[in-house]
Coordinates of N, CA and C and ligand atoms in Angstrom, one line a residue:
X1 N -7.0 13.0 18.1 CA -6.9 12.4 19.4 C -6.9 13.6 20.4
X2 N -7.7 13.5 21.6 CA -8.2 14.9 22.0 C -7.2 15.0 23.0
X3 N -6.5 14.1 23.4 CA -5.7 14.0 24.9 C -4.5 14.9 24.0
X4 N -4.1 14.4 22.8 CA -2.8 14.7 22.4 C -3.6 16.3 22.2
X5 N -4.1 16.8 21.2 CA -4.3 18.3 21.0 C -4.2 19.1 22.5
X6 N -4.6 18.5 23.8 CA -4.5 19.3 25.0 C -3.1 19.1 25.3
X7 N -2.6 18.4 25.1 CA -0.9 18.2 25.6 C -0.2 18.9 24.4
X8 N -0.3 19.0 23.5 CA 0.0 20.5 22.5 C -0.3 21.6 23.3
X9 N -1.8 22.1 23.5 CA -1.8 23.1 23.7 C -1.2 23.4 25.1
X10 N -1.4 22.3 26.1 CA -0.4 22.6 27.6 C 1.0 22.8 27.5
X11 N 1.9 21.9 26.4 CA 2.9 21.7 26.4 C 4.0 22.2 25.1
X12 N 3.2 22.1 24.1 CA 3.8 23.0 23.1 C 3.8 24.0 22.8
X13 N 4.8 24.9 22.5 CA 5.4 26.1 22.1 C 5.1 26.7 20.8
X14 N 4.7 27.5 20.3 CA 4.8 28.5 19.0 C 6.1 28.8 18.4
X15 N 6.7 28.4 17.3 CA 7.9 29.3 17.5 C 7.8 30.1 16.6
X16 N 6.8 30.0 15.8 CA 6.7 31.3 14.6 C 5.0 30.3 13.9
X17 N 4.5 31.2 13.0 CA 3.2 30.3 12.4 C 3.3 29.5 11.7
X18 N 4.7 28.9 11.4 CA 5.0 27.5 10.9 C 5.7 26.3 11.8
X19 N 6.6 27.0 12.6 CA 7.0 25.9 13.7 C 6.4 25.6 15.1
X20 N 6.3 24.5 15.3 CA 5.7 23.6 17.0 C 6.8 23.5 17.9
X21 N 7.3 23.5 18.5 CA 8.3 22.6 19.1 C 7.4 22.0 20.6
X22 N 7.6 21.0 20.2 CA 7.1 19.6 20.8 C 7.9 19.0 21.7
X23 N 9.4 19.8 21.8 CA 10.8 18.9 22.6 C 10.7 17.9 24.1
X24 N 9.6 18.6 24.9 CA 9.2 18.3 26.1 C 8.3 16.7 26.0
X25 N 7.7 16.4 25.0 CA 7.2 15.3 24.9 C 7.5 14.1 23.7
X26 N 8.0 14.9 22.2 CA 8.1 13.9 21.1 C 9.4 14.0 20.3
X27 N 10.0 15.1 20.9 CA 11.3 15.5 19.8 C 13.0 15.7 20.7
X28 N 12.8 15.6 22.3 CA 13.8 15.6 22.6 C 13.7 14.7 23.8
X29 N 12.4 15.5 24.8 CA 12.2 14.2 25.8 C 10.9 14.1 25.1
X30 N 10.7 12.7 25.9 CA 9.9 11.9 25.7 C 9.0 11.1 26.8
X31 N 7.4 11.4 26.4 CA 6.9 11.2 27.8 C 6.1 9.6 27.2
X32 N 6.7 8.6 28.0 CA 6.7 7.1 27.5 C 5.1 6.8 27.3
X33 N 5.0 6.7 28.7 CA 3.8 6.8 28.6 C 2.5 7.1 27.2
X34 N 2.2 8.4 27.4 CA 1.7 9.0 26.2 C 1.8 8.5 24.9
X35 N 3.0 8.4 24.7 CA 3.8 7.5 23.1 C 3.2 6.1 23.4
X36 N 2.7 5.5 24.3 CA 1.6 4.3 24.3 C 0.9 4.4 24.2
X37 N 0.2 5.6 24.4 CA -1.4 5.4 23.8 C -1.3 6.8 22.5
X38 N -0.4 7.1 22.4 CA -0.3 7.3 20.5 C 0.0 5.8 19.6
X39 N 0.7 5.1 20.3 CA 0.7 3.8 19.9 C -0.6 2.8 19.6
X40 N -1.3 3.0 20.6 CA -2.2 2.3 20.8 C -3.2 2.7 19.7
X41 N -3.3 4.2 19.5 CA -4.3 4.6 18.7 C -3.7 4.4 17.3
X42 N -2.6 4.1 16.7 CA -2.6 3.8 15.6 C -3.1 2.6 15.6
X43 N -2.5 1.8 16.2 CA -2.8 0.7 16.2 C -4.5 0.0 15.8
X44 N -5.4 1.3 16.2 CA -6.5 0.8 16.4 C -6.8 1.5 14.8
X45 N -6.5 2.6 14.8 CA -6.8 2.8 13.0 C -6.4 1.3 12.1
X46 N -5.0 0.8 12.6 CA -4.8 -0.1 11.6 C -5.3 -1.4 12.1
X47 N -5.9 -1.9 12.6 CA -6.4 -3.2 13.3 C -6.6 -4.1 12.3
X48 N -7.1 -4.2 11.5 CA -8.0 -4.8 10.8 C -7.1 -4.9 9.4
X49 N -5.6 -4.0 8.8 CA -5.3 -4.4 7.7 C -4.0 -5.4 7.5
X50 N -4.0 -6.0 8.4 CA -2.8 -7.0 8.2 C -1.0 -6.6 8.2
X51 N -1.3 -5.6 8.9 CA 0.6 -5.2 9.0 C 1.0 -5.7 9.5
X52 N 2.6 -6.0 8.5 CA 3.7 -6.9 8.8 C 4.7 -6.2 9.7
X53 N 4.2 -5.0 9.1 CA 5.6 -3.8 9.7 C 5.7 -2.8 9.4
X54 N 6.2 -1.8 10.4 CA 5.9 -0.3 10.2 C 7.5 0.3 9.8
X55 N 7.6 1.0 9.4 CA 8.8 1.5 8.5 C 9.0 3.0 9.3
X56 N 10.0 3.6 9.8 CA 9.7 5.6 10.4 C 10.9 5.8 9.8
X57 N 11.9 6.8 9.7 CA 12.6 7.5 9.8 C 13.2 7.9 11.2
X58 N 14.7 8.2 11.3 CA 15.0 8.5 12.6 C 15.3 10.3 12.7
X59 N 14.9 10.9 13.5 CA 15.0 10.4 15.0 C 13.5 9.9 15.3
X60 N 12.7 11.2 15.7 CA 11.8 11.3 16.2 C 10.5 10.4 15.1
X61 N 11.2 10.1 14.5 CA 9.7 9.1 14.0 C 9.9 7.6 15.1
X62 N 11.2 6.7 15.6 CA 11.1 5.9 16.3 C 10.4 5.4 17.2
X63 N 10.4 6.5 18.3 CA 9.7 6.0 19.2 C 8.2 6.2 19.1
X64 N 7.3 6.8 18.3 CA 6.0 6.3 18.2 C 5.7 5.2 17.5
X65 N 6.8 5.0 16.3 CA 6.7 3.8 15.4 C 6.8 2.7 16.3
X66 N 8.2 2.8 17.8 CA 7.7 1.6 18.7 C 6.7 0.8 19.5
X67 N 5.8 2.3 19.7 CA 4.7 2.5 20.0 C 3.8 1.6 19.8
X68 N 3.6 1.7 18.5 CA 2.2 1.1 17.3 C 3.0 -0.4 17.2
X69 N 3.8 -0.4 17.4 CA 4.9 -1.9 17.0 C 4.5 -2.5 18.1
X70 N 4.7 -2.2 19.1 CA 4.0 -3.0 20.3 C 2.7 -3.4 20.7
X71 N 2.0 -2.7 20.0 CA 0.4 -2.5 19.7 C -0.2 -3.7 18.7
X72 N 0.3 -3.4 17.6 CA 0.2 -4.5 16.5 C 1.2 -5.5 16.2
X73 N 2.0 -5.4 17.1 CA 2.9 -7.3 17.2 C 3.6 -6.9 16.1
X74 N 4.4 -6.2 15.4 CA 5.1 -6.3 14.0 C 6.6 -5.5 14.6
X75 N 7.2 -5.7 13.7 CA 9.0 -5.2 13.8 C 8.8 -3.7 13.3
X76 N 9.6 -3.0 13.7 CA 9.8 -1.8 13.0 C 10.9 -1.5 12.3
X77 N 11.3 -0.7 11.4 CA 12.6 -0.6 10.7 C 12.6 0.7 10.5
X78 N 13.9 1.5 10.9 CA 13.9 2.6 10.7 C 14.4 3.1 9.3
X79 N 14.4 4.2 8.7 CA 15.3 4.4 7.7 C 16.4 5.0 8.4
X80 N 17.9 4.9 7.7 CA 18.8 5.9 8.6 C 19.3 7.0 7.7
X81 N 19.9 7.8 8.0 CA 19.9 9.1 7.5 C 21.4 9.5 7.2
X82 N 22.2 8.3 7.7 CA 23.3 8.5 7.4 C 24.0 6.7 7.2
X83 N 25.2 6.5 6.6 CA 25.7 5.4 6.8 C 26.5 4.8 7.6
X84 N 26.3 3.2 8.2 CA 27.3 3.1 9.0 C 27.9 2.4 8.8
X85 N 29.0 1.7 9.5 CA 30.1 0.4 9.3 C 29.1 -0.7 9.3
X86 N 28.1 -0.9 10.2 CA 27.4 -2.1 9.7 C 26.6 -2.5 8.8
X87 N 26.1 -1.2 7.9 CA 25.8 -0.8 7.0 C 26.2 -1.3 5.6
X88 N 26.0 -2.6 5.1 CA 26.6 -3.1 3.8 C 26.1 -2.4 2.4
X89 N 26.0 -2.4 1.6 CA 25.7 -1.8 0.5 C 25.1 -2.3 0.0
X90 N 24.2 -3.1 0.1 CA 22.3 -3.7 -0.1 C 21.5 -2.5 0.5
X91 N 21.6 -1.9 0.2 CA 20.2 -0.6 0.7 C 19.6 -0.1 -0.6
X92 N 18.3 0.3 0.0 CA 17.5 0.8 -0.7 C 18.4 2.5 -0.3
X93 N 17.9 3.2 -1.1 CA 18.2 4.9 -0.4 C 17.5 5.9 -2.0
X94 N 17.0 7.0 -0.9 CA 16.3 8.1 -1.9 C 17.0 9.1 -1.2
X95 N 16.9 10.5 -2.0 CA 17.4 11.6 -1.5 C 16.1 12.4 -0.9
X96 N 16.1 12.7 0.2 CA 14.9 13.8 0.7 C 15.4 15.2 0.3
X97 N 14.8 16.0 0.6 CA 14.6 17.9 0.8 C 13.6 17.7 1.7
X98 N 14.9 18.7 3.0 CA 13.8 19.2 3.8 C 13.4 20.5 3.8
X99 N 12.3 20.8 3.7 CA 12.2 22.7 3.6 C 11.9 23.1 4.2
X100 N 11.6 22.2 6.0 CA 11.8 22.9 7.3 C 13.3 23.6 7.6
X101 N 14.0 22.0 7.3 CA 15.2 22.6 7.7 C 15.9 22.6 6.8
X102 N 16.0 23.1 5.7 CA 16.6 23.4 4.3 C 17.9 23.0 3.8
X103 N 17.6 21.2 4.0 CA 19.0 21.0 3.3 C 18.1 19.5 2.7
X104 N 19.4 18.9 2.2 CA 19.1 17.6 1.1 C 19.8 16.6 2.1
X105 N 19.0 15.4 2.4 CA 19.8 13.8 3.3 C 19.3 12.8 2.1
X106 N 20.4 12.0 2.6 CA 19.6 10.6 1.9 C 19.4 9.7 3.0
X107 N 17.9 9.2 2.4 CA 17.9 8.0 3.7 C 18.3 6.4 3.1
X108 N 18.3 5.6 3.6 CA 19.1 4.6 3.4 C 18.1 3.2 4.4
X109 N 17.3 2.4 3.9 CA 17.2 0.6 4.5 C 17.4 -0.4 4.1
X110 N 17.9 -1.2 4.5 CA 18.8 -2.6 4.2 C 18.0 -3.7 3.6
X111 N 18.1 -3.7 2.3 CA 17.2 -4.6 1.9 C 17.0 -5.8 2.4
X112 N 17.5 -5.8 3.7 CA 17.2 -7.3 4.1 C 15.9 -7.5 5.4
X113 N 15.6 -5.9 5.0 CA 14.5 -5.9 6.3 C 12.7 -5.3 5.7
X114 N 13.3 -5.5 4.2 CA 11.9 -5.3 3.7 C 12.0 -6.3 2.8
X115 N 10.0 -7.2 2.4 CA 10.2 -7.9 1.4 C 9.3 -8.1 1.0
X116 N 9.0 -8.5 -0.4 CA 7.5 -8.1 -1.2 C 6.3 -8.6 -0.6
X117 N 6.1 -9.6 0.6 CA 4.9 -9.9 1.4 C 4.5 -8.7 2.3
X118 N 5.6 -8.2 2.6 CA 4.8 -6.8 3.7 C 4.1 -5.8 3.3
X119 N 3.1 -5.7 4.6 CA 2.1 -4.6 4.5 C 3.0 -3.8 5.4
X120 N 2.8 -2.5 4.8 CA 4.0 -2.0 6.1 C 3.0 0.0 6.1
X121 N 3.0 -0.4 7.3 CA 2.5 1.3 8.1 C 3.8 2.0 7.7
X122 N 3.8 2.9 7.6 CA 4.7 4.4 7.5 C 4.3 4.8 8.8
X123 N 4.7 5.3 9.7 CA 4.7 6.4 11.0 C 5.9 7.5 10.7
X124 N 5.4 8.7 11.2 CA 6.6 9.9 11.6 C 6.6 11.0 12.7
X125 N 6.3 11.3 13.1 CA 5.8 12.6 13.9 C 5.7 13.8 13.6
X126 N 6.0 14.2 12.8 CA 5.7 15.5 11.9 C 5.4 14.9 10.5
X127 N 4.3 15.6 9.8 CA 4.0 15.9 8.3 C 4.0 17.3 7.8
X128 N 4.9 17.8 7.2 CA 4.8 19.3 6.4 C 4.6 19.1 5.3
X129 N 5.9 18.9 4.7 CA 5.7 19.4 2.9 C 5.3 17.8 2.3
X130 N 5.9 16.3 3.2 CA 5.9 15.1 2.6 C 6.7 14.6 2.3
X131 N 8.2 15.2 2.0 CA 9.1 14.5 1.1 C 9.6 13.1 2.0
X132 N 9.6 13.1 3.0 CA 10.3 12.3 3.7 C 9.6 11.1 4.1
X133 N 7.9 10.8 3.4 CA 6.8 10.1 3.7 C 7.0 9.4 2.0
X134 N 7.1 11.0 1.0 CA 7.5 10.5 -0.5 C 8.5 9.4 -0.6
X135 N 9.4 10.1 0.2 CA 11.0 8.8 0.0 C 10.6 7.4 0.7
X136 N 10.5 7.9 1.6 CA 10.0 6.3 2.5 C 8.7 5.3 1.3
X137 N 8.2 6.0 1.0 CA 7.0 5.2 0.4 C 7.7 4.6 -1.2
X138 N 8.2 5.5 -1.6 CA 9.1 4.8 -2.5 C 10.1 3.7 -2.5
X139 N 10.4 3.7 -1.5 CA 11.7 2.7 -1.3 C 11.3 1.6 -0.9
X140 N 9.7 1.8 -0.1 CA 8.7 0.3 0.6 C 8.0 0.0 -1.1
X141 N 8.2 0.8 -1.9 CA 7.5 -0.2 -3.4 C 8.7 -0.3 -4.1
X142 N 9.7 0.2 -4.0 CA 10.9 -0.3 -4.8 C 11.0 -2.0 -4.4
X143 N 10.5 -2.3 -2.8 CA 11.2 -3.7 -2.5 C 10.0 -4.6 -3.0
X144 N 8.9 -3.8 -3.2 CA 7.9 -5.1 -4.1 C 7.0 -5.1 -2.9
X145 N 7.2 -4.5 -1.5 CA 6.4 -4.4 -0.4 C 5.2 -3.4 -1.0
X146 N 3.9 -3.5 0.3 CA 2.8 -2.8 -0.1 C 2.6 -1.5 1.5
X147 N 2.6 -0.3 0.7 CA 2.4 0.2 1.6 C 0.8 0.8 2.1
X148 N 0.5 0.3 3.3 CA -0.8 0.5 3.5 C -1.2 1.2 3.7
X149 N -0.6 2.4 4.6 CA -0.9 3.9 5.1 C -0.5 4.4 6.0
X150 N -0.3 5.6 6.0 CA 0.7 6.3 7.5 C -0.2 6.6 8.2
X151 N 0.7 7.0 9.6 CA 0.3 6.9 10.8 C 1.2 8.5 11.4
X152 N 0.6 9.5 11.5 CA 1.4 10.8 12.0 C 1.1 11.4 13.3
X153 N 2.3 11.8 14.0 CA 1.5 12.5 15.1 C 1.3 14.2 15.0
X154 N 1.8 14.4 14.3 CA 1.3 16.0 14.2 C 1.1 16.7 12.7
X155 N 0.1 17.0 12.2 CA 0.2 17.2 10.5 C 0.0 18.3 10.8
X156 N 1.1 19.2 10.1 CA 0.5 20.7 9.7 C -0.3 21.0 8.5
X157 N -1.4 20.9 8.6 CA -2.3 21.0 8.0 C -2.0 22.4 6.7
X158 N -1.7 23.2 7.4 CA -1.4 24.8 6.3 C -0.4 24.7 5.4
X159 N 0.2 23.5 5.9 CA 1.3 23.0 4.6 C 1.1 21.4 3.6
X160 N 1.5 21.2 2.6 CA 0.9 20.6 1.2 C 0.8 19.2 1.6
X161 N 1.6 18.7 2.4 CA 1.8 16.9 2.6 C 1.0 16.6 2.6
X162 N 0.3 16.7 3.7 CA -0.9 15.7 3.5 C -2.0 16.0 2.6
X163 N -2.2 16.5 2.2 CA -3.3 16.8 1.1 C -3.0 16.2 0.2
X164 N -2.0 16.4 -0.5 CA -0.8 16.0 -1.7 C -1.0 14.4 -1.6
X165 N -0.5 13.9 -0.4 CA -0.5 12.1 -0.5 C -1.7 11.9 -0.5
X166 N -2.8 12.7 0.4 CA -4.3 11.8 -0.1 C -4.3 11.8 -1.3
X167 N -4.5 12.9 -1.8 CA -4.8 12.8 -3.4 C -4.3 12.2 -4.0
X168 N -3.7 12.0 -3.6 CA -2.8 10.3 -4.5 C -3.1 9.0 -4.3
X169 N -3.9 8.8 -2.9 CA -4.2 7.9 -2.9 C -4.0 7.2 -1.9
X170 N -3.2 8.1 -1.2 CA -2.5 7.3 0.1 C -3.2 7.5 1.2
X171 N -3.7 6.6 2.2 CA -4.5 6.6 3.5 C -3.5 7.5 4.6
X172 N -3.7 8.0 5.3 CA -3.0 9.4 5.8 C -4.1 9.4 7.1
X173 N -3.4 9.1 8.5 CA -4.1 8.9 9.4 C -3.3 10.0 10.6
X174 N -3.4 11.4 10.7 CA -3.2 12.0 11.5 C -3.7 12.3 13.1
X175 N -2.7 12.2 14.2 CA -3.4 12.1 15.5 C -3.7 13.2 15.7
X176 N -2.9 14.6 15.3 CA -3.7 15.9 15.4 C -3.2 16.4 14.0
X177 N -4.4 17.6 13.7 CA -3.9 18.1 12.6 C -3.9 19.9 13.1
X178 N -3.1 20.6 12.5 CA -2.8 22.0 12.9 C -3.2 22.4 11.9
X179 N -4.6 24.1 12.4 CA -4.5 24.3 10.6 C -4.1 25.4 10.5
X180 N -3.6 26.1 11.9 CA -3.0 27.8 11.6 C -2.6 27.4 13.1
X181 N -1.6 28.4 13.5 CA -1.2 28.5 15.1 C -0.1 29.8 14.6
X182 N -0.3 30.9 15.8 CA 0.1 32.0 16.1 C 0.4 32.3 17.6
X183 N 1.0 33.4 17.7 CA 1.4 33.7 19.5 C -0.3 33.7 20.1
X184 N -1.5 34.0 19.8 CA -2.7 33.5 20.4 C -3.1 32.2 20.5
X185 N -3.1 30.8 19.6 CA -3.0 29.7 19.9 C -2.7 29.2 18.6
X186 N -3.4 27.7 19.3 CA -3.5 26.7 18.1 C -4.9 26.8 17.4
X187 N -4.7 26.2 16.1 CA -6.6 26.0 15.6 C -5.9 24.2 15.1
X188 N -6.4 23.5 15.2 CA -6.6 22.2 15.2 C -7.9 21.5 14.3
X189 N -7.8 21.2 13.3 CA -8.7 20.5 12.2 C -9.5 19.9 12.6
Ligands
G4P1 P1 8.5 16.7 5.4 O1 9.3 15.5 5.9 O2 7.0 16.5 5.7 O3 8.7 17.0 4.0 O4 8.8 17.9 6.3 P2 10.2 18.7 6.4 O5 11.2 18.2 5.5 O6 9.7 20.1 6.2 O7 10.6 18.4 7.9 C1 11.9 17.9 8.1 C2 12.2 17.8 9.6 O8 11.6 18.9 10.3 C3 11.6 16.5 10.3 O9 12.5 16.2 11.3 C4 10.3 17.0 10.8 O10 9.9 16.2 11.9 C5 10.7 18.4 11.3 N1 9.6 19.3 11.4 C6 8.8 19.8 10.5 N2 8.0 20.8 11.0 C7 8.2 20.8 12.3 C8 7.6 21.6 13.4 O11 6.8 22.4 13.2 N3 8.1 21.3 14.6 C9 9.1 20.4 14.8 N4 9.5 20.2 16.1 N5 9.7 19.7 13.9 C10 9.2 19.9 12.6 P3 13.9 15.5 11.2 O12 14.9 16.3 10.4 O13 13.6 14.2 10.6 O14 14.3 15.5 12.7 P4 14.5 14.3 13.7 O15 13.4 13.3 13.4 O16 15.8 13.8 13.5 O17 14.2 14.9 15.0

């Protein structure tokens, strides 16, 4: 998506050859706007396969996942990453590793919001290593649901995720992909 790669390069930061920081538009504020027509453009990848519902992770997977939700008419469900009091003990839950930020979460969805008729999008806003696309995709076939294919807005390409889930099989639909970035710029796939 060429609007998004220029709003990277206007508005995103370097912070070393593996980290983006995106905070100004997808990770701390949020330019609404924009996240509608990242919305919109999933949406148009997925037009045509029948989703029930798109599944993200919080934080920053939400609001694009609301995005595409408004696009294609379906509910979204987040995973949560922690538990709460309303939180009964019908959950699905897998343990992640993250090796950005180098610790172990478990995420956690209420089996009452996934069910073996759904086609369900994955969305996130970052793809690095995968595990957090692994867990979620696991827990959408644990329920007997069918997962169709994710929807990312930033793949770092120089790292294994996305390669790893094609190869497997998985449809992997990134709005930009990064294939090296340094203090001189970005390179974009
Ligand atoms: P993975 O899910 O692909 O395996 O990636 P990894 O564990 O390495 O990433 C974990 C967290 O780090 C995710 O956020 C992801 O969005 C974020 N992340 C990874 N690489 C970058 C990057 O280059 N820039 C930024 N800004 N974030 C990155 P999270 O812990 O789920 O955070 P949040 O959604 O609560 O904000």
């Amino acid at each position: 998506m060429e609007s998004l790669k220029n709003k990277i390069r206007k508005e995103g930061k370097v912070l070393s050859e593996t980290v983006l920081k995106v905070d100004c538009f997808l990770n701390h504020q949020i330019d609404s706007k924009f996240m509608l027509d990242m919305g919109k453009e999933f949406a148009r990848l997925y037009k045509d396969k029948e989703i029930t519902k798109i599944v993200t992770i919080e934080t920053s997977g939400i609001a694009p996942a609301v995005a595409a939700g408004i696009y294609l008419d379906v509910p979204v469900v987040f995973a949560k990453k922690s538990t709460s009091s309303t939180l009964n003990n019908d959950t699905y839950s897998r343990e992640v590793k993250s090796f950005t930020k180098n610790k172990v979460y478990n995420i956690l969805i209420a089996k009452e919001f996934l069910n073996p008729n759904d086609k369900v999008l994955v969305i996130d806003d970052f793809l690095a290593y995968g595990n957090a696309l692994v867990g979620l995709n696991e827990i959408i076939e644990e329920s007997g649901a069918t997962v169709v294919g994710a929807g990312i807005v930033i793949e770092k390409g120089f790292q294994p995720g996305g390669k790893e889930l094609r190869q497997s099989g998985l449809r992997v639909e990134s709005l930009a992909i990064i294939e090296s970035m340094n203090e001189n710029g970005i390179i974009f796939g």
